[in-house]
Coordinates of C-alpha atoms and ligand atoms in Angstrom, one line a residue:
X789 CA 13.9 20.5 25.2
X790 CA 10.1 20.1 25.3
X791 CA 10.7 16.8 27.1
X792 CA 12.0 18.9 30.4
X793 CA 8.7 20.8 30.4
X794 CA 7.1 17.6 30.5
X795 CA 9.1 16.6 33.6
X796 CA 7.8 19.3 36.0
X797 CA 4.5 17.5 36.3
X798 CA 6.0 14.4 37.2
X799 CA 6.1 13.8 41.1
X800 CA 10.3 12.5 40.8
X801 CA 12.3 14.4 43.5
X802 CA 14.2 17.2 41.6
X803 CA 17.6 15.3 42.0
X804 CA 16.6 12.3 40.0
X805 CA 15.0 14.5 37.2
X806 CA 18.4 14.9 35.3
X807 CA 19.6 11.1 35.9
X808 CA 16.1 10.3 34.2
X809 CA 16.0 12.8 31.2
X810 CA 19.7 11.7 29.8
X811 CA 19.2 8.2 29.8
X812 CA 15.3 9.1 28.3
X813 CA 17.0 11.1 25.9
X814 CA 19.7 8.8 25.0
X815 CA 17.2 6.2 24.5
X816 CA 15.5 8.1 22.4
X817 CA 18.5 9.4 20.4
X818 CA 19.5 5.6 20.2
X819 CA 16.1 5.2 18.3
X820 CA 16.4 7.9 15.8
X821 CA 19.7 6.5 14.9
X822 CA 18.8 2.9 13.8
X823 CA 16.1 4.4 11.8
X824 CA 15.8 8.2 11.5
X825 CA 12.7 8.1 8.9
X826 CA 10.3 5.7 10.2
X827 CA 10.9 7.5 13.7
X828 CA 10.0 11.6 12.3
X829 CA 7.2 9.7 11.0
X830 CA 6.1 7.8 14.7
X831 CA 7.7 10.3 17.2
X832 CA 5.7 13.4 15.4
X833 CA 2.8 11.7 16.8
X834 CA 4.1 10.6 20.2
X835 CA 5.2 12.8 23.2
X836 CA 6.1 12.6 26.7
X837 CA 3.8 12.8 29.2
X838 CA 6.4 12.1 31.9
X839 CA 8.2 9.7 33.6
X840 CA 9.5 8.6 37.5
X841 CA 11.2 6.3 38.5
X842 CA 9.3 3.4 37.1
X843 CA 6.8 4.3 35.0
X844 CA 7.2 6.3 31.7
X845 CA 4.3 7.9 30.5
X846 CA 3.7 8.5 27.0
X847 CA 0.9 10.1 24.5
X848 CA 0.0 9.0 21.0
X849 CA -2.1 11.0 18.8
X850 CA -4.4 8.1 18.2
X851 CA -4.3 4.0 19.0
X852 CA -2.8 3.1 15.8
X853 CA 0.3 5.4 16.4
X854 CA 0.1 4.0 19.6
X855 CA 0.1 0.6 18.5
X856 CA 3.0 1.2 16.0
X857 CA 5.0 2.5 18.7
X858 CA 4.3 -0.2 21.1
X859 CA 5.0 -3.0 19.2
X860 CA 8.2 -1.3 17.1
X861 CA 10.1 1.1 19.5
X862 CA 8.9 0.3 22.9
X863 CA 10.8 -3.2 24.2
X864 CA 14.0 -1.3 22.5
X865 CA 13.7 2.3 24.3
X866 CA 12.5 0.5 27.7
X867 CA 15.2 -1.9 27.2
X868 CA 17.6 0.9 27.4
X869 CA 16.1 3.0 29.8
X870 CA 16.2 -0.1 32.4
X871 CA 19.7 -0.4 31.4
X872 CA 20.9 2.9 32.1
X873 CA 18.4 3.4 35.0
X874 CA 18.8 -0.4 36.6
X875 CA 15.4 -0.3 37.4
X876 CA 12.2 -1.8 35.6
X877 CA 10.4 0.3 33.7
X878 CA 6.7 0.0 32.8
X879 CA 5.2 2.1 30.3
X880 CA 1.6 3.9 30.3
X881 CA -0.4 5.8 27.1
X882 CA -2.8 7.6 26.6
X883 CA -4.4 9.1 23.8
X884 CA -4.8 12.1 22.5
X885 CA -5.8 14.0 19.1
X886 CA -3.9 17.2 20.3
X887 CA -0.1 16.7 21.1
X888 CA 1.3 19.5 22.9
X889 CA 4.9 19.0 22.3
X890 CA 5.6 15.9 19.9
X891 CA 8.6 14.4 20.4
X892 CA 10.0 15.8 17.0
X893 CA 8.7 17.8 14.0
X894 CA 6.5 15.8 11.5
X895 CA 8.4 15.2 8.0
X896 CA 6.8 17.8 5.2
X897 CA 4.8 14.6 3.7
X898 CA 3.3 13.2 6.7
X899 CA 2.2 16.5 8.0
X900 CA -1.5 16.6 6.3
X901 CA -2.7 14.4 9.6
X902 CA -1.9 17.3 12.0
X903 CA -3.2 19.9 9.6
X904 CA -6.8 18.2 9.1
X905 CA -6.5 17.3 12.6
X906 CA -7.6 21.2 13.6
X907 CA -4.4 22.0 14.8
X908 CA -2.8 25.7 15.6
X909 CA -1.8 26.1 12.1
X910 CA -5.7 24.9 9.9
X911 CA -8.1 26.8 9.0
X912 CA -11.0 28.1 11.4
X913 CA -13.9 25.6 10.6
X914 CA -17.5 25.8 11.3
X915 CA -18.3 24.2 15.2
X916 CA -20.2 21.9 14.3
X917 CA -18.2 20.2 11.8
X918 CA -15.0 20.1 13.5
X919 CA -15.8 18.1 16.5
X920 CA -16.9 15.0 13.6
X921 CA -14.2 16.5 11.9
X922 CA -11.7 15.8 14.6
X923 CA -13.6 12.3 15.6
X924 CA -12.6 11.2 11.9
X925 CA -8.9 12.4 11.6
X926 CA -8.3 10.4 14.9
X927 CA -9.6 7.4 13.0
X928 CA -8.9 7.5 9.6
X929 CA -5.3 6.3 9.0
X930 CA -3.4 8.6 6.7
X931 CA -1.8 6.1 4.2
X932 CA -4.8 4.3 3.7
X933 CA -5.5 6.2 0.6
X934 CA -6.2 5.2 -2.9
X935 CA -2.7 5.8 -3.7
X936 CA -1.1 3.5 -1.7
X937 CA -3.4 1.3 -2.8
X938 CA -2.2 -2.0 -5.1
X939 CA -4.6 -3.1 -7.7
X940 CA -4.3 -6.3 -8.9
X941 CA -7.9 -8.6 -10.4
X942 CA -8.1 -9.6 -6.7
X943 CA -9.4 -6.1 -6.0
X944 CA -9.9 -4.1 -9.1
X945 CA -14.0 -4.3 -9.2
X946 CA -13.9 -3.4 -5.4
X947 CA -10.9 -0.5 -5.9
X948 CA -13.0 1.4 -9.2
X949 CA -16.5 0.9 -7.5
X950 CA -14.7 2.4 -4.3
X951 CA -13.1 5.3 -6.2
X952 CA -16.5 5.4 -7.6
X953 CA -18.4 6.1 -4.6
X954 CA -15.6 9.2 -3.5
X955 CA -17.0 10.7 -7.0
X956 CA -13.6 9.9 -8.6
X957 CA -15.7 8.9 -12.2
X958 CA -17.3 6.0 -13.7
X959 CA -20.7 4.7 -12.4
X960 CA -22.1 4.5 -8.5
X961 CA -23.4 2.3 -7.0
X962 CA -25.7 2.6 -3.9
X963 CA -25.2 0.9 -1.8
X964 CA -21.5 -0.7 -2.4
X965 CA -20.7 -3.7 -0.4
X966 CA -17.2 -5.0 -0.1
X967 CA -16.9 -8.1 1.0
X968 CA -13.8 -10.4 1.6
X969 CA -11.7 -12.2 4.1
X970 CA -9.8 -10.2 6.9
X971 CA -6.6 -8.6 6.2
X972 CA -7.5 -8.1 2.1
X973 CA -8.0 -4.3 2.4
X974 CA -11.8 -3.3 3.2
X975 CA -10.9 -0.9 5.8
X976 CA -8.1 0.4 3.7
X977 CA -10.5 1.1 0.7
X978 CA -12.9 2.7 3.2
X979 CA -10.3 5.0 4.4
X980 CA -8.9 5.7 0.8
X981 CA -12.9 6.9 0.0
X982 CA -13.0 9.2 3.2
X983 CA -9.8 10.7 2.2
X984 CA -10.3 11.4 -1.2
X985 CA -13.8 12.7 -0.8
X986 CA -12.6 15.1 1.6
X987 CA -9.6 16.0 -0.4
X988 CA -11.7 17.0 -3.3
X989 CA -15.2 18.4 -1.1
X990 CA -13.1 19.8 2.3
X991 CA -16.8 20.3 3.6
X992 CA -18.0 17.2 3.1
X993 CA -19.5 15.9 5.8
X994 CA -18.2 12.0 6.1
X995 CA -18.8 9.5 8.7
X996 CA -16.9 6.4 8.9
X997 CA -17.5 3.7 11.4
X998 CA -17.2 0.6 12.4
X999 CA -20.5 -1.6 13.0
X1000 CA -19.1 -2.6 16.1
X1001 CA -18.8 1.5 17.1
X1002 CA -22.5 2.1 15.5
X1003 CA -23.7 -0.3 17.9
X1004 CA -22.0 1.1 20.8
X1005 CA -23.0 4.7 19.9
X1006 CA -26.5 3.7 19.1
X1007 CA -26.6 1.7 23.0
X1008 CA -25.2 4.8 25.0
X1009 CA -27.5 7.3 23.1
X1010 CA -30.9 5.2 23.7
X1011 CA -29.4 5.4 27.9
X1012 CA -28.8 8.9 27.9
X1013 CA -32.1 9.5 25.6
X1014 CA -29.6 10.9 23.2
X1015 CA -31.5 9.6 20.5
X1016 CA -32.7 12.4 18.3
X1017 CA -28.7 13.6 18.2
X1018 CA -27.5 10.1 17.0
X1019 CA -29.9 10.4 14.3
X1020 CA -29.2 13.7 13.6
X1021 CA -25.9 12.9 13.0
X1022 CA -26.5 9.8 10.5
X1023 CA -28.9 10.5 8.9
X1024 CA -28.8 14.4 8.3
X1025 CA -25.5 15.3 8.9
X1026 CA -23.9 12.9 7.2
X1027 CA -23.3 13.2 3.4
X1028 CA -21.3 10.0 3.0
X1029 CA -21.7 6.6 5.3
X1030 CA -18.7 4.6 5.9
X1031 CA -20.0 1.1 7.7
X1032 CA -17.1 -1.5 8.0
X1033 CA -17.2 -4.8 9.3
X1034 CA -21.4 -4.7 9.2
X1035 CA -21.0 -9.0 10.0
X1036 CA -21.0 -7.3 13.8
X1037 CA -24.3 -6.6 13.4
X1038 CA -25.7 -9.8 13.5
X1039 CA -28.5 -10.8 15.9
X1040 CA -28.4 -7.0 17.3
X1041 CA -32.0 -6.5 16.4
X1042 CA -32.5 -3.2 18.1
X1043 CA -29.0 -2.1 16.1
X1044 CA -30.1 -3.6 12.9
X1045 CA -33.3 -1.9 13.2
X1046 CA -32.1 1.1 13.7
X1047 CA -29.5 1.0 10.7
X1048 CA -31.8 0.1 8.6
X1049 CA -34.0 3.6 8.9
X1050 CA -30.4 5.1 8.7
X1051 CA -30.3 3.3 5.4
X1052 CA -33.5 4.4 3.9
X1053 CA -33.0 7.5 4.6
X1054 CA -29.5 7.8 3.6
X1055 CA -30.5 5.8 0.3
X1056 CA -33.5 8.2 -0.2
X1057 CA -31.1 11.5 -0.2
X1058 CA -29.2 9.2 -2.2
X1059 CA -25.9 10.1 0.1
X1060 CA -23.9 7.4 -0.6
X1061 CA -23.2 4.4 1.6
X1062 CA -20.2 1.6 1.8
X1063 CA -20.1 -1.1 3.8
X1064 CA -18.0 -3.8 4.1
X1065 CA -17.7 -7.3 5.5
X1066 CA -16.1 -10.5 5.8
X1067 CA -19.0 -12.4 4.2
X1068 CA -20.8 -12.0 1.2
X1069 CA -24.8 -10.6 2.4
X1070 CA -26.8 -13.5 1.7
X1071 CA -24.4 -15.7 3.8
X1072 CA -24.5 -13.0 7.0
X1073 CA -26.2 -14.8 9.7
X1074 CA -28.7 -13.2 11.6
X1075 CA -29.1 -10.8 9.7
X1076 CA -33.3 -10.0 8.5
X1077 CA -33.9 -10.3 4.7
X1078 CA -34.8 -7.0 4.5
X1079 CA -31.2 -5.6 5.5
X1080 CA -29.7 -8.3 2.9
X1081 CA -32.0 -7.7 0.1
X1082 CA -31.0 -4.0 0.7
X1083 CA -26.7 -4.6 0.6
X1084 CA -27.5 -6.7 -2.7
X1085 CA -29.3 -3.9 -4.2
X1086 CA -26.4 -1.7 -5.4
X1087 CA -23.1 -3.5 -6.2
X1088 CA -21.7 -6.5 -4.2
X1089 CA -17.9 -6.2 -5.1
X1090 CA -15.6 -8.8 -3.6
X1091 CA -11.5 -8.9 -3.0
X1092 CA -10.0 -12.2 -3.1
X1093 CA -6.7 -13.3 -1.8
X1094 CA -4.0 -11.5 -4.5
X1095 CA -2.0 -13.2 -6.9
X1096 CA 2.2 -13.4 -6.5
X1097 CA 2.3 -10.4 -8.5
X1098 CA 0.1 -7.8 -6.7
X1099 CA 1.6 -9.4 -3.6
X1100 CA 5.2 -8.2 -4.5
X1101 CA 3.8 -4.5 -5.9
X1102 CA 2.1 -4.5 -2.3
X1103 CA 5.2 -5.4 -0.3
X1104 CA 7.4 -3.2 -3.0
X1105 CA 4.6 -0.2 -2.1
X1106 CA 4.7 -0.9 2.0
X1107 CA 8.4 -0.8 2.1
X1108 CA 8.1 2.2 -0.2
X1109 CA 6.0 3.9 2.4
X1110 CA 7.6 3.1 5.0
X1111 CA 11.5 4.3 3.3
X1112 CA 12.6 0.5 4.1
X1113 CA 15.4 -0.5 0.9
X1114 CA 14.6 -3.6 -0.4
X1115 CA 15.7 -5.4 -2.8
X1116 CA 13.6 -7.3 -5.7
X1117 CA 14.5 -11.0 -4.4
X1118 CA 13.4 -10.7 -0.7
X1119 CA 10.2 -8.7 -2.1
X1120 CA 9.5 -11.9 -4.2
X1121 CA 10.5 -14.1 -1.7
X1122 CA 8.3 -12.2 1.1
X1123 CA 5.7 -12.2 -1.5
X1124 CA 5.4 -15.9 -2.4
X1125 CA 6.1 -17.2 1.9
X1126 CA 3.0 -15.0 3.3
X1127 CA -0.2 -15.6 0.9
X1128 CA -3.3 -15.4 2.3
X1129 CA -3.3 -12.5 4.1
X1130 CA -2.0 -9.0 3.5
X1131 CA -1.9 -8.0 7.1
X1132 CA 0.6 -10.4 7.5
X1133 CA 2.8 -9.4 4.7
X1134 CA 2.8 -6.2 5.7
X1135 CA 3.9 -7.0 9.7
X1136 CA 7.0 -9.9 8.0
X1137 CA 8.2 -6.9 6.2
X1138 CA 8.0 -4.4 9.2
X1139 CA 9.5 -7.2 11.6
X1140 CA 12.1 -7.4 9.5
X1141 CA 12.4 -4.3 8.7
X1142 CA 12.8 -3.5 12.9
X1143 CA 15.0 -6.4 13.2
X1144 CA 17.3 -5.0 10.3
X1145 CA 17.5 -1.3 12.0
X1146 CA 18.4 -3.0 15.5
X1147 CA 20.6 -5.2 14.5
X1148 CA 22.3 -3.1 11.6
X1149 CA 22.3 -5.7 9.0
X1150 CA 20.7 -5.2 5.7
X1151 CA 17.8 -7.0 4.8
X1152 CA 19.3 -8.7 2.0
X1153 CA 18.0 -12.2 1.0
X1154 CA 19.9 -14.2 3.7
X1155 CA 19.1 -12.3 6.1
X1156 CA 15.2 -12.5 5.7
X1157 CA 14.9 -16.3 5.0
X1158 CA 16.8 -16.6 8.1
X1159 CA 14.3 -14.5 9.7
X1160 CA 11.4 -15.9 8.2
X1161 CA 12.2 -19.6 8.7
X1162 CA 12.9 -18.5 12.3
X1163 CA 9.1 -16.9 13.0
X1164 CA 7.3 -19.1 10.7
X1165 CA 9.0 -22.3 10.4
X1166 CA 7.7 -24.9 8.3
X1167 CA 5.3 -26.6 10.8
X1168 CA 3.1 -28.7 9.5
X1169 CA 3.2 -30.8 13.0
X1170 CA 1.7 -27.9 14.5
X1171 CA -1.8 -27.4 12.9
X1172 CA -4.6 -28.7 14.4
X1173 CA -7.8 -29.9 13.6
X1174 CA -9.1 -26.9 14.6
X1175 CA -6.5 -24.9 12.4
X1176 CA -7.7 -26.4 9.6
X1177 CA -11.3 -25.9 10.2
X1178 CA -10.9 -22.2 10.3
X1179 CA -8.8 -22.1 7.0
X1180 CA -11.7 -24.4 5.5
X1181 CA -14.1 -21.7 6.8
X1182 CA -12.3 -18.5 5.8
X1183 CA -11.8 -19.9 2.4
X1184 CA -16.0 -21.2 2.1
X1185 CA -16.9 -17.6 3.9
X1186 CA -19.0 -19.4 6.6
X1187 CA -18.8 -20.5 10.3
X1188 CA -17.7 -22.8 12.4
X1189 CA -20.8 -23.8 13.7
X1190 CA -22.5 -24.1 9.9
X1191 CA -19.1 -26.6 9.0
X1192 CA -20.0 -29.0 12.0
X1193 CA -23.9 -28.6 12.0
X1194 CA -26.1 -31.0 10.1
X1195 CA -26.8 -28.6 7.1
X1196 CA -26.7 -31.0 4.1
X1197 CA -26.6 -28.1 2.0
X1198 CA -24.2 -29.1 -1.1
X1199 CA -21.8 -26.1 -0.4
X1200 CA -22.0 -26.6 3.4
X1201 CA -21.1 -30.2 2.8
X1202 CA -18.7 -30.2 0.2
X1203 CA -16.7 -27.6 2.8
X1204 CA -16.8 -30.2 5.4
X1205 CA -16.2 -33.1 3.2
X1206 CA -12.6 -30.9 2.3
X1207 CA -11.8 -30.2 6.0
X1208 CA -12.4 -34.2 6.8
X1209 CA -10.1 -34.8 3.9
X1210 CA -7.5 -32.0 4.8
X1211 CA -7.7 -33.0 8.2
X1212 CA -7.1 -37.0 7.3
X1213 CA -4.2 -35.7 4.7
X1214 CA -2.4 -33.7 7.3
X1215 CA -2.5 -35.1 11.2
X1216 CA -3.4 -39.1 9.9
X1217 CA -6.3 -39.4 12.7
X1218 CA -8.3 -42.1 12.5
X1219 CA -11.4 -41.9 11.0
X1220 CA -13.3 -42.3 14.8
X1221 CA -11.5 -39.5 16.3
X1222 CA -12.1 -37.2 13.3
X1223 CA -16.0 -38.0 13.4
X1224 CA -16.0 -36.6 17.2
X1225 CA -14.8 -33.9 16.0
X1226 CA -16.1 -32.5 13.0
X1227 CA -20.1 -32.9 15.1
X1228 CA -20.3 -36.6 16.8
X1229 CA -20.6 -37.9 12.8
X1230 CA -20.3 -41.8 12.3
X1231 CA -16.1 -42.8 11.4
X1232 CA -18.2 -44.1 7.6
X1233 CA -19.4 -40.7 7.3
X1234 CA -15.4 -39.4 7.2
X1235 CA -14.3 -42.2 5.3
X1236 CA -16.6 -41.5 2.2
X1237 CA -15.9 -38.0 2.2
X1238 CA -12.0 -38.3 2.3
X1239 CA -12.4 -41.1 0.0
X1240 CA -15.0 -38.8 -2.5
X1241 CA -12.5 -35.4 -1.9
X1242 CA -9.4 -37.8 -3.2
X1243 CA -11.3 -38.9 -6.1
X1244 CA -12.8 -35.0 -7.2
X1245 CA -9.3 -33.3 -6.5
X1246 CA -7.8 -36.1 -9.0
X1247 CA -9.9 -35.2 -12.0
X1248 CA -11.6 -31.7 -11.0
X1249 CA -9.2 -28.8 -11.5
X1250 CA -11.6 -26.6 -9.6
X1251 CA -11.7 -28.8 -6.3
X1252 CA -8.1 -29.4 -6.6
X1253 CA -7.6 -25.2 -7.0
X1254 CA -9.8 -25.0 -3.4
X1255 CA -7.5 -27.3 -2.0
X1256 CA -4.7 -25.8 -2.7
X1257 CA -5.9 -22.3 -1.8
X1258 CA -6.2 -23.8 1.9
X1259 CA -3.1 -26.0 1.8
X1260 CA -1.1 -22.5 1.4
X1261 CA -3.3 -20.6 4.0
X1262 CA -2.6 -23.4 6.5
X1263 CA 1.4 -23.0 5.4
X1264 CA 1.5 -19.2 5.8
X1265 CA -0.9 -18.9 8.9
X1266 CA 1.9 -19.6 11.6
X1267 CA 2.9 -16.4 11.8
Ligands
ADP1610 P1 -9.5 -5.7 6.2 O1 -10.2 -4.5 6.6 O2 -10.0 -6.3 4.9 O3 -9.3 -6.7 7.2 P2 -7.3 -3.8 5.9 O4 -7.9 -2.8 5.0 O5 -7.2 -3.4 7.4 O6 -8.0 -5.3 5.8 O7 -5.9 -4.2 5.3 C1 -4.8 -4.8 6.1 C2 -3.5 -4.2 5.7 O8 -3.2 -4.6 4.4 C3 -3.5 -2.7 5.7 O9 -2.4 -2.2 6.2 C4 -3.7 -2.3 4.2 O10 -3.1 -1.1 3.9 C5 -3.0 -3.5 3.6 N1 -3.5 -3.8 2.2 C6 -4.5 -4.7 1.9 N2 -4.7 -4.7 0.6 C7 -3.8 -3.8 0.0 C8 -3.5 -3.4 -1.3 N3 -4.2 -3.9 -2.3 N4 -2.6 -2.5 -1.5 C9 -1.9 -2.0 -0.4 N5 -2.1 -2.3 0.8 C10 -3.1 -3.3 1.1
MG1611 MG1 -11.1 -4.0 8.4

């Protein structure tokens, strides 16, 4: 009944309010029915801000419970509100760490979020803890932890140095940089750290941030000559630094400049500090020597794509997680379609796992190849020389830019001899049309590198392993 509290505030005229709050309720029950665990574990973090007669407003706890919701629930729930309402209905959110009146009660597992999140029930904390306290909760996501983590040798250097730096045993090293391709884990290992440090040291002061969200922070407090607070807050209050996605920092001077006294300074309490990024230091670009010599002077741990088998223990652990029952062939078969990217594992299981609830049918194997084949159909038609110019630079870690520049650097132009070849193998351009597009280069430069790629794949197992690795991102990066 909290939901008619929130109507009051709404400007509908009183005689509509009823009309309104069955169908919203109906909607809602709808939900719950098709799948009554994943929804405690959303709607505990979701409630109703209010709702006339076409807009619905609605309040997540933070933007990746607002996200969930959006892309899982929403189209279904305004789907049915329109239907019983015959009117469009558009949706707004907001966010907000403190919920009011949640749409239901959390489920006893899920409900450490709330609890650390300063809510009626937690312990009185210290002021000036609780409002970074508070900043973190909204940000760190709750199953990111080392539990739900899969190790597998893709990840097992970056998981123990990670588990390492939370104080969970065995040496640490400071700094550690994780670096690997997007969607491998980095910000779930970061999260896992946060989690268990404060798990075992509740008044540990951690601050996890993006590089992106550094920058920012950094900008607003020079404007508002905040300046001696934002260093306050890294570089005293802070007993653990959480950088992700550093590669944000490049050619920000002024940022990097700043970091790198944050560094020092961490480095010479010896706090510890993680970073991560999608590139290994020495190829960041724009990025001063000092800074790289600095990430390369603890431990550089990468992750790789994983292997078929931690890709099924991950899928096996998601659907775990979120109480979705599957069964060992479509894990395998989930496993061995999406490779490259465990992002995208993770959303071909949930999509199926939303089209299972809605639809009522079990997600047996049938079921998901048709699925599958229907959102990422074989499509090799499809990918462009551009498509397989990214894949060429995800798998060599560097840009687009380096790939069609004139470095003659032998990594740089074995990469672009590959993505010549790939890109002669796959669309059958001519050899003109490809050297316009890989940097204005003569057709005889493309014909000798697709010629020289054919010849190494033939006898060199390595070159033929790289080529495979990027034949199978370019099959599972439709969807
Ligand atoms: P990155 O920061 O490297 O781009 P994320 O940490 O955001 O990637 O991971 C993307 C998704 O994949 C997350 O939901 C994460 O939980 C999941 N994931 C990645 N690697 C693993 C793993 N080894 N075990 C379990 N989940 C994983
Ligand atoms: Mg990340």
């Amino acid at each position: 009944m909290t939901q008619l509290q929130a109507f009051h505030d709404t400007l509908t005229p009183m005689h509509e309010i009823p009309k309104q709050l069955g169908a919203w309720a109906r909607a809602l029950e709808r939900t719950r029915s098709r799948s009554p665990s994943s929804f405690e574990q959303w709607f505990s973090s979701v409630q109703l801000d209010g709702m006339d007669a076409n807009v619905l407003r609605l309040c997540a706890q933070n933007e990746f419970v607002r996200d969930w919701v959006k892309t899982h629930f929403q189209p279904d729930l305004v789907a049915h509100l329109e239907q019983s309402l015959g009117a469009p209905m558009r949706v707004e959110w907001r966010v907000s760490a403190e919920l009011d009146s949640p749409l239901c009660e959390p489920k006893a597992h899920s409900s450490r979020r709330r609890r650390s999140s300063a809510g009626p029930t937690s312990e009185p904390r210290p002021s000036l803890v609780s409002a970074d306290r508070e900043r973190l909760s909204a940000v760190l996501n709750p199953k990111h932890t080392f539990a739900n983590f899969v190790v597998g040798p893709s990840n097992e250097l970056a998981y123990a140095a990670a588990l390492a730096s939370a104080g969970g045993g065995g040496p640490r090293y400071n700094p550690l940089f994780i670096a690997g391709g997007t969607g491998l884990g980095k910000t779930h290992l970061m999260h896992a750290i946060a989690h268990k440090l404060l798990e075992d040291r509740p008044d540990a002061r951690v601050v996890y941030v993006s590089a992106e969200h550094f920058t920012n922070e950094f900008i607003e407090a020079l404007q508002h000559h905040k300046m001696d607070e934002f260093r306050s807050r890294y570089r005293q209050q802070c007993d653990l630094l959480l950088l992700d996605d550093i590669q944000f920092l490049a050619g920000r001077e002024q940022t990097q400049e700043e970091f790198f006294h944050t560094f020092n300074a961490l480095r010479d309490a010896d706090k510890p500090i993680v970073v991560t990024s999608d590139k290994y230091p020495q190829q960041l670009q724009r990025m001063p020597e000092r800074l790289v010599s600095r990430f390369t002077s603890g431990l550089v741990a990468d992750i790789q794509v994983p292997q078929l088998e931690t890709r099924v223990a991950i899928v096996r652990k998601k659907a775990e997680l979120e109480g979705i029952p599957l069964t060992d062939d479509v894990a395998v078969m989930l496993a061995q379609t999406v490779k490259s990217n465990v992002r995208e594992l993770e959303g071909a299981l949930i999509r199926l796992a939303a089209k299972s609830s809605l639809t009522g049918r079990p997600v047996d194997l049938a079921f998901a190849q048709a699925e599958l084949a229907r959102v990422a159909p074989q499509r090799p038609d499809l990918v462009s020389v551009e498509d397989i110019q990214r894949a060429v630079c995800t798998h060599f870690r560097m840009s687009n830019a380096e790939l069609l520049s004139k470095d003659r650097h032998k990594s740089v132009a074995f990469a672009r001899q590959v993505a010549m070849y790939l890109c002669r193998q796959r669309l059958k351009s001519s050899f003109p049309e490809l050297g316009r597009a890989f940097g204005n280069r003569d057709h005889t430069t493309v014909m000798s590198a697709v010629r020289r790629v054919e010849e190494l794949r033939a006898k060199d197992p390595q070159v033929n392993a790289h080529l495979e690795a990027i034949e199978q991102q370019l099959a599972s990066s439709g969807e």
